[in-house]
Amino acid sequence: EEGEEGEEQDDAEEEAEARLKETSRQYIKFWKQYGKSIKLGVIEDTSNRSKLAKLLRFRTTKSTDSDDLFSLEEYVARMKPWQKQIYIIAAESLEAAEASPFLETLKAKDLEVIYMTDPIDEYAVQQLKEYDGQKLICVTKEGLSIEESDEEKKAFEDAKAATEPLCTLMKEVLGEKVEKVVVSTRLAESPCCLVTGEYGWSARMEQIMKAQALRDASMSTYMASKKTMEVNPSHPIVVSLRQKAAHDRADRTVKDLIWLMYDTALLTSGFSLEEPVTFAGRIHRLIMLGLGVGDDDEDADAGATGSAEALSDLPPLDAAEGEDASGMEEVD
C-alpha cells in the first residue's frame, strides 16, 4: 500500500508539473501578444504597478531560446546571497545586448542580467525603480555594485594606482568629451567603455530620444548624461599605453590611441559617433601606418601617389575641433 501511495504521489507531482509547464507556455503566448500593454500599465497605472510588475517577462543571460522568458520573481529567487541589485541592460537588439562589454565581469561571476530590448522598457524602468526591495540598476550606468574577493580588491588597488596617471592624461586629451576617466572593475576583456550617470539617460534612451520626430532639442542638452570613461587596467592595450605615456607624456601616438579608444568605446557602449568623418580619417591613417604607406613615398607609382595625397588631406589622428583642439595643445 505504501508503494502504491508513493506511486500515486509521484504521478500527481508529474501531472502538476505538466500543468504548470503548459500554463507557462500559454502565458508566454499571451505575453508576446499583450506584453507591451502590460508594460504601458506599469508606466501609467501607479496604483496597480506592483501587481503588474509580477506579470512582466524578460529574456536574461540564463535564457536558452526566444520562449525562455523569466519573471522578476524568478530572477530574485536566483540572486546570489550577497547580491543587492537587479541587473538590467537596455540595448537596441538582443545581439547587441549579448555582445555588450558591460556584461563581461557579470558573466564571469555567473550573475544574471535582464535584457531589455524593447524601447518601452526604458520608460517602464524609470517608473519601476525596484522590485521586492531590490533596486533595478542598469549595468551601463554608474552605481554598479559587484562583490569582490580580498585578492581581487588588492589586485585592483595595485592596478588602479599604476593606471591613474594615464587616466589623468586621457582626461586632459579628451577634454569636455568625458566628465572623468576612471579605472574600472566591470570590464574583463575590453580595454574601455563609456558609462552614463545613474540618474540620466542611458545610451539606449539617448538613441530613442534622438529618433523622436517631435523631440525637444533643449531636453537632450540637460538630460543626456555626462559620459565617464572606464578603463580596464589589466588589458594589454591599456598596459602598453600606460608605459608609453610614462616614457613621453606628449607623444603624439599616445594621443592618437586615446582618441581611437574613445571613438571605439562610443560604438561598443551603444552611442553614435559624434564626428564620423574625423573617425574615418584616423582609421585611414592607421591603415596607412599598418601598410607602411607614407605621404612622401617616392617609390610609389602615380596611382598610389594620388591615393597617398588624398589620404594626407585627412585630419590628423590627434586633431579635434573647438575645445578639444585647445585641450590637446595644452597637453603638447
XYZ file of C-alpha atoms in Angstrom:
332
model
C 0.000 0.000 0.000
C 2.835 2.374 0.845
C 4.342 1.665 -2.571
C 1.061 2.408 -4.292
C 0.672 5.653 -2.329
C 4.199 6.667 -3.333
C 3.478 5.984 -6.996
C 0.228 7.954 -6.814
C 2.088 10.866 -5.225
C 4.741 10.778 -7.957
C 2.041 10.705 -10.638
C 0.286 13.658 -9.009
C 3.540 15.638 -8.886
C 4.294 14.878 -12.538
C 0.773 15.882 -13.522
C 1.037 19.128 -11.564
C 4.414 19.870 -13.160
C 2.998 19.185 -16.633
C 0.070 21.537 -15.957
C 2.479 24.203 -14.723
C 4.604 23.930 -17.884
C 1.519 24.119 -20.089
C 0.264 27.163 -18.177
C 3.682 28.779 -18.598
C 3.666 28.085 -22.356
C 0.192 29.566 -22.681
C 1.228 32.658 -20.723
C 4.267 33.199 -22.958
C 1.922 33.247 -25.974
C -0.278 35.758 -24.145
C 2.762 37.842 -23.189
C 4.083 38.051 -26.745
C 0.741 39.464 -27.861
C -0.083 41.759 -24.955
C 3.269 42.359 -23.233
C 3.549 45.972 -24.432
C 0.140 46.742 -22.929
C 1.248 45.376 -19.560
C 4.425 47.480 -19.725
C 2.298 50.518 -20.537
C 0.246 49.712 -17.448
C 3.433 49.675 -15.355
C 4.206 53.166 -16.660
C 0.769 54.728 -16.232
C -1.157 52.771 -13.566
C 0.557 53.802 -10.342
C -1.962 52.078 -8.054
C -1.508 48.664 -9.702
C 2.166 48.983 -10.671
C 3.443 46.409 -8.170
C 0.802 43.883 -9.289
C 1.523 44.423 -12.976
C 5.267 44.066 -12.325
C 4.639 40.430 -11.391
C 3.301 39.813 -14.904
C 6.419 41.121 -16.668
C 8.591 38.647 -18.568
C 12.096 39.140 -19.970
C 14.904 37.235 -21.604
C 18.041 37.089 -19.475
C 21.581 35.772 -19.687
C 20.113 32.466 -18.440
C 17.639 32.163 -21.343
C 18.277 29.412 -23.897
C 15.717 30.350 -26.586
C 13.164 33.006 -27.534
C 10.439 31.381 -25.407
C 12.656 31.142 -22.339
C 11.306 34.210 -20.539
C 11.550 34.842 -16.805
C 9.628 36.938 -14.297
C 11.254 39.353 -11.870
C 10.187 36.991 -9.088
C 12.177 34.149 -10.676
C 15.173 36.463 -11.070
C 15.090 37.494 -7.402
C 14.851 33.835 -6.331
C 18.081 33.091 -8.244
C 20.057 36.084 -6.939
C 23.367 35.480 -5.183
C 23.213 35.726 -1.359
C 25.273 38.940 -1.370
C 23.556 40.471 -4.432
C 21.627 43.658 -3.603
C 20.659 44.798 -7.112
C 18.670 43.505 -10.072
C 20.974 43.876 -13.078
C 19.437 45.021 -16.361
C 20.847 46.128 -19.711
C 18.992 48.187 -22.312
C 20.115 47.687 -25.910
C 18.895 48.094 -29.482
C 18.720 44.338 -30.056
C 19.292 41.047 -28.294
C 22.523 40.559 -30.255
C 23.818 43.970 -29.154
C 22.961 43.204 -25.533
C 24.663 39.799 -25.588
C 27.849 41.259 -27.108
C 27.999 44.260 -24.767
C 31.305 44.779 -22.914
C 29.288 45.744 -19.821
C 28.401 42.071 -19.273
C 31.957 40.715 -19.237
C 32.609 40.664 -15.493
C 28.979 39.855 -14.643
C 29.021 36.779 -16.885
C 32.394 35.718 -15.493
C 30.881 35.793 -11.994
C 27.733 33.947 -13.168
C 25.489 36.926 -12.388
C 22.188 37.031 -14.254
C 21.337 40.140 -16.286
C 17.915 41.005 -17.709
C 17.835 42.018 -21.386
C 15.594 44.994 -22.183
C 15.462 45.441 -25.959
C 12.006 46.980 -26.364
C 12.031 50.827 -26.479
C 9.130 50.927 -23.993
C 11.334 49.109 -21.445
C 13.319 52.296 -20.850
C 10.172 54.172 -19.868
C 8.929 51.301 -17.689
C 12.197 51.104 -15.741
C 12.030 54.830 -14.979
C 8.779 54.126 -13.108
C 9.551 50.658 -11.734
C 12.682 51.531 -9.784
C 12.700 48.400 -7.599
C 11.071 45.004 -7.168
C 10.666 43.071 -3.926
C 13.007 45.501 -2.173
C 15.752 45.053 -4.799
C 16.796 48.091 -6.816
C 16.888 47.788 -10.614
C 20.274 49.006 -11.853
C 21.286 49.411 -15.490
C 24.772 47.929 -15.939
C 25.652 50.655 -18.463
C 25.361 53.311 -15.745
C 27.313 54.320 -12.667
C 26.387 52.741 -9.346
C 27.002 49.111 -10.303
C 27.934 47.011 -7.270
C 29.822 43.726 -7.762
C 31.145 41.573 -4.927
C 34.933 41.083 -4.953
C 37.229 38.803 -3.010
C 40.085 40.222 -0.921
C 42.573 39.089 -3.578
C 40.583 40.824 -6.332
C 40.363 44.023 -4.283
C 44.118 44.019 -3.649
C 44.935 43.388 -7.325
C 42.533 46.139 -8.387
C 44.002 48.706 -5.980
C 47.518 47.967 -7.267
C 46.409 48.264 -10.898
C 44.443 51.424 -10.113
C 47.458 53.133 -8.554
C 49.566 52.295 -11.615
C 46.902 53.424 -14.115
C 45.711 56.694 -12.533
C 48.415 58.841 -14.237
C 47.178 57.526 -17.609
C 43.584 58.336 -16.604
C 44.636 61.915 -15.856
C 46.299 62.224 -19.270
C 43.267 60.734 -21.040
C 41.000 63.306 -19.397
C 43.334 66.115 -20.493
C 43.342 64.855 -24.091
C 39.594 64.197 -24.328
C 38.647 67.406 -22.537
C 34.886 68.025 -22.340
C 34.068 64.815 -24.216
C 34.083 62.972 -20.884
C 33.343 64.042 -17.342
C 36.119 61.872 -15.927
C 38.307 58.857 -16.674
C 38.472 56.151 -14.008
C 39.765 52.617 -13.541
C 37.003 50.029 -13.932
C 36.053 46.731 -12.299
C 33.230 45.962 -14.752
C 35.468 45.045 -17.713
C 37.210 41.721 -18.251
C 38.093 41.572 -21.965
C 37.566 45.075 -23.407
C 40.065 47.926 -22.889
C 37.468 50.598 -22.087
C 33.818 51.621 -22.102
C 31.680 54.715 -21.578
C 29.122 54.749 -18.763
C 26.450 57.323 -18.008
C 25.234 58.862 -14.766
C 22.912 56.825 -12.560
C 20.017 59.282 -12.901
C 20.430 60.434 -16.507
C 19.675 58.836 -19.844
C 21.304 55.564 -20.791
C 22.902 55.212 -24.243
C 19.765 53.386 -25.409
C 17.461 56.133 -24.109
C 19.610 58.684 -25.915
C 19.097 56.712 -29.148
C 15.330 56.582 -28.591
C 15.054 60.311 -27.887
C 17.152 61.260 -30.918
C 14.783 59.219 -33.103
C 11.718 61.182 -31.937
C 10.326 63.257 -34.809
C 8.946 65.954 -32.485
C 11.669 65.842 -29.861
C 12.663 68.884 -27.846
C 16.305 69.539 -28.705
C 16.813 71.506 -25.483
C 15.852 68.430 -23.432
C 18.745 66.466 -24.934
C 21.125 69.115 -23.643
C 20.335 68.692 -19.954
C 19.049 65.090 -19.852
C 21.880 63.465 -21.796
C 24.295 62.197 -19.174
C 27.900 63.186 -18.932
C 29.971 60.223 -20.013
C 32.531 58.614 -17.754
C 35.274 56.626 -19.452
C 36.201 53.468 -17.575
C 39.420 51.665 -18.476
C 40.436 48.083 -17.840
C 43.837 48.320 -16.075
C 44.831 44.754 -16.971
C 44.112 44.964 -20.704
C 47.287 44.775 -22.878
C 46.360 47.970 -24.754
C 45.977 49.933 -21.518
C 49.159 48.457 -20.030
C 51.201 49.332 -23.151
C 49.638 52.783 -23.386
C 50.426 53.395 -19.723
C 54.078 52.510 -20.286
C 54.310 54.650 -23.416
C 52.712 57.634 -21.659
C 55.086 57.269 -18.717
C 58.035 57.457 -21.134
C 56.765 60.544 -23.010
C 53.545 62.231 -21.938
C 53.419 64.414 -25.070
C 53.912 61.517 -27.513
C 51.579 62.058 -30.474
C 50.957 58.326 -30.823
C 49.628 58.177 -27.271
C 47.105 60.902 -28.048
C 46.207 59.190 -31.326
C 45.406 55.974 -29.480
C 43.450 57.745 -26.738
C 41.140 59.267 -29.364
C 40.726 55.925 -31.125
C 39.902 54.245 -27.813
C 37.285 56.913 -27.121
C 35.661 56.553 -30.549
C 35.534 52.759 -30.381
C 34.172 52.960 -26.826
C 31.351 55.168 -28.133
C 30.356 52.438 -30.571
C 30.701 49.449 -28.234
C 28.855 51.287 -25.447
C 25.818 51.983 -27.637
C 26.387 55.629 -28.571
C 26.572 57.118 -32.056
C 29.788 58.636 -33.372
C 29.908 62.387 -32.869
C 32.387 63.011 -35.711
C 32.324 60.045 -38.140
C 34.451 61.781 -40.789
C 37.213 62.511 -38.280
C 36.998 58.931 -37.010
C 37.290 57.608 -40.581
C 40.345 59.805 -41.095
C 42.016 58.313 -38.027
C 41.279 54.782 -39.228
C 42.614 55.534 -42.726
C 45.846 56.899 -41.297
C 46.112 53.824 -39.083
C 45.706 51.626 -42.179
C 48.428 53.614 -43.918
C 50.698 53.067 -40.941
C 49.965 49.329 -40.988
C 50.689 49.121 -44.720
C 53.836 51.178 -44.381
C 52.484 53.832 -46.761
C 53.987 57.301 -46.317
C 52.678 60.605 -47.594
C 56.023 61.275 -49.285
C 56.680 57.752 -50.574
C 58.855 58.451 -53.625
C 58.821 54.823 -54.777
C 55.038 54.694 -55.166
C 53.569 54.768 -58.668
C 51.342 57.593 -59.857
C 48.097 55.947 -58.738
C 49.465 55.142 -55.322
C 50.855 58.656 -55.018
C 47.422 60.055 -55.765
C 45.937 57.890 -53.028
C 48.581 58.991 -50.571
C 47.929 62.644 -51.413
C 44.217 62.108 -50.860
C 44.842 60.477 -47.514
C 47.263 63.204 -46.490
C 44.344 65.642 -46.576
C 42.590 63.715 -43.829
C 42.603 65.247 -40.333
C 45.494 64.189 -38.084
C 44.802 61.352 -35.703
C 45.014 63.684 -32.733
C 43.139 66.555 -34.395
C 39.898 67.722 -32.816
C 37.575 70.621 -33.203
C 36.856 73.502 -30.858
C 37.606 72.967 -27.206
C 39.152 69.557 -27.814
C 41.824 71.019 -30.064
C 42.843 73.609 -27.479
C 42.857 70.928 -24.798
C 45.251 68.843 -26.868
C 47.554 71.805 -27.454
C 47.834 72.164 -23.691
C 48.905 68.526 -23.454
C 51.544 69.190 -26.095
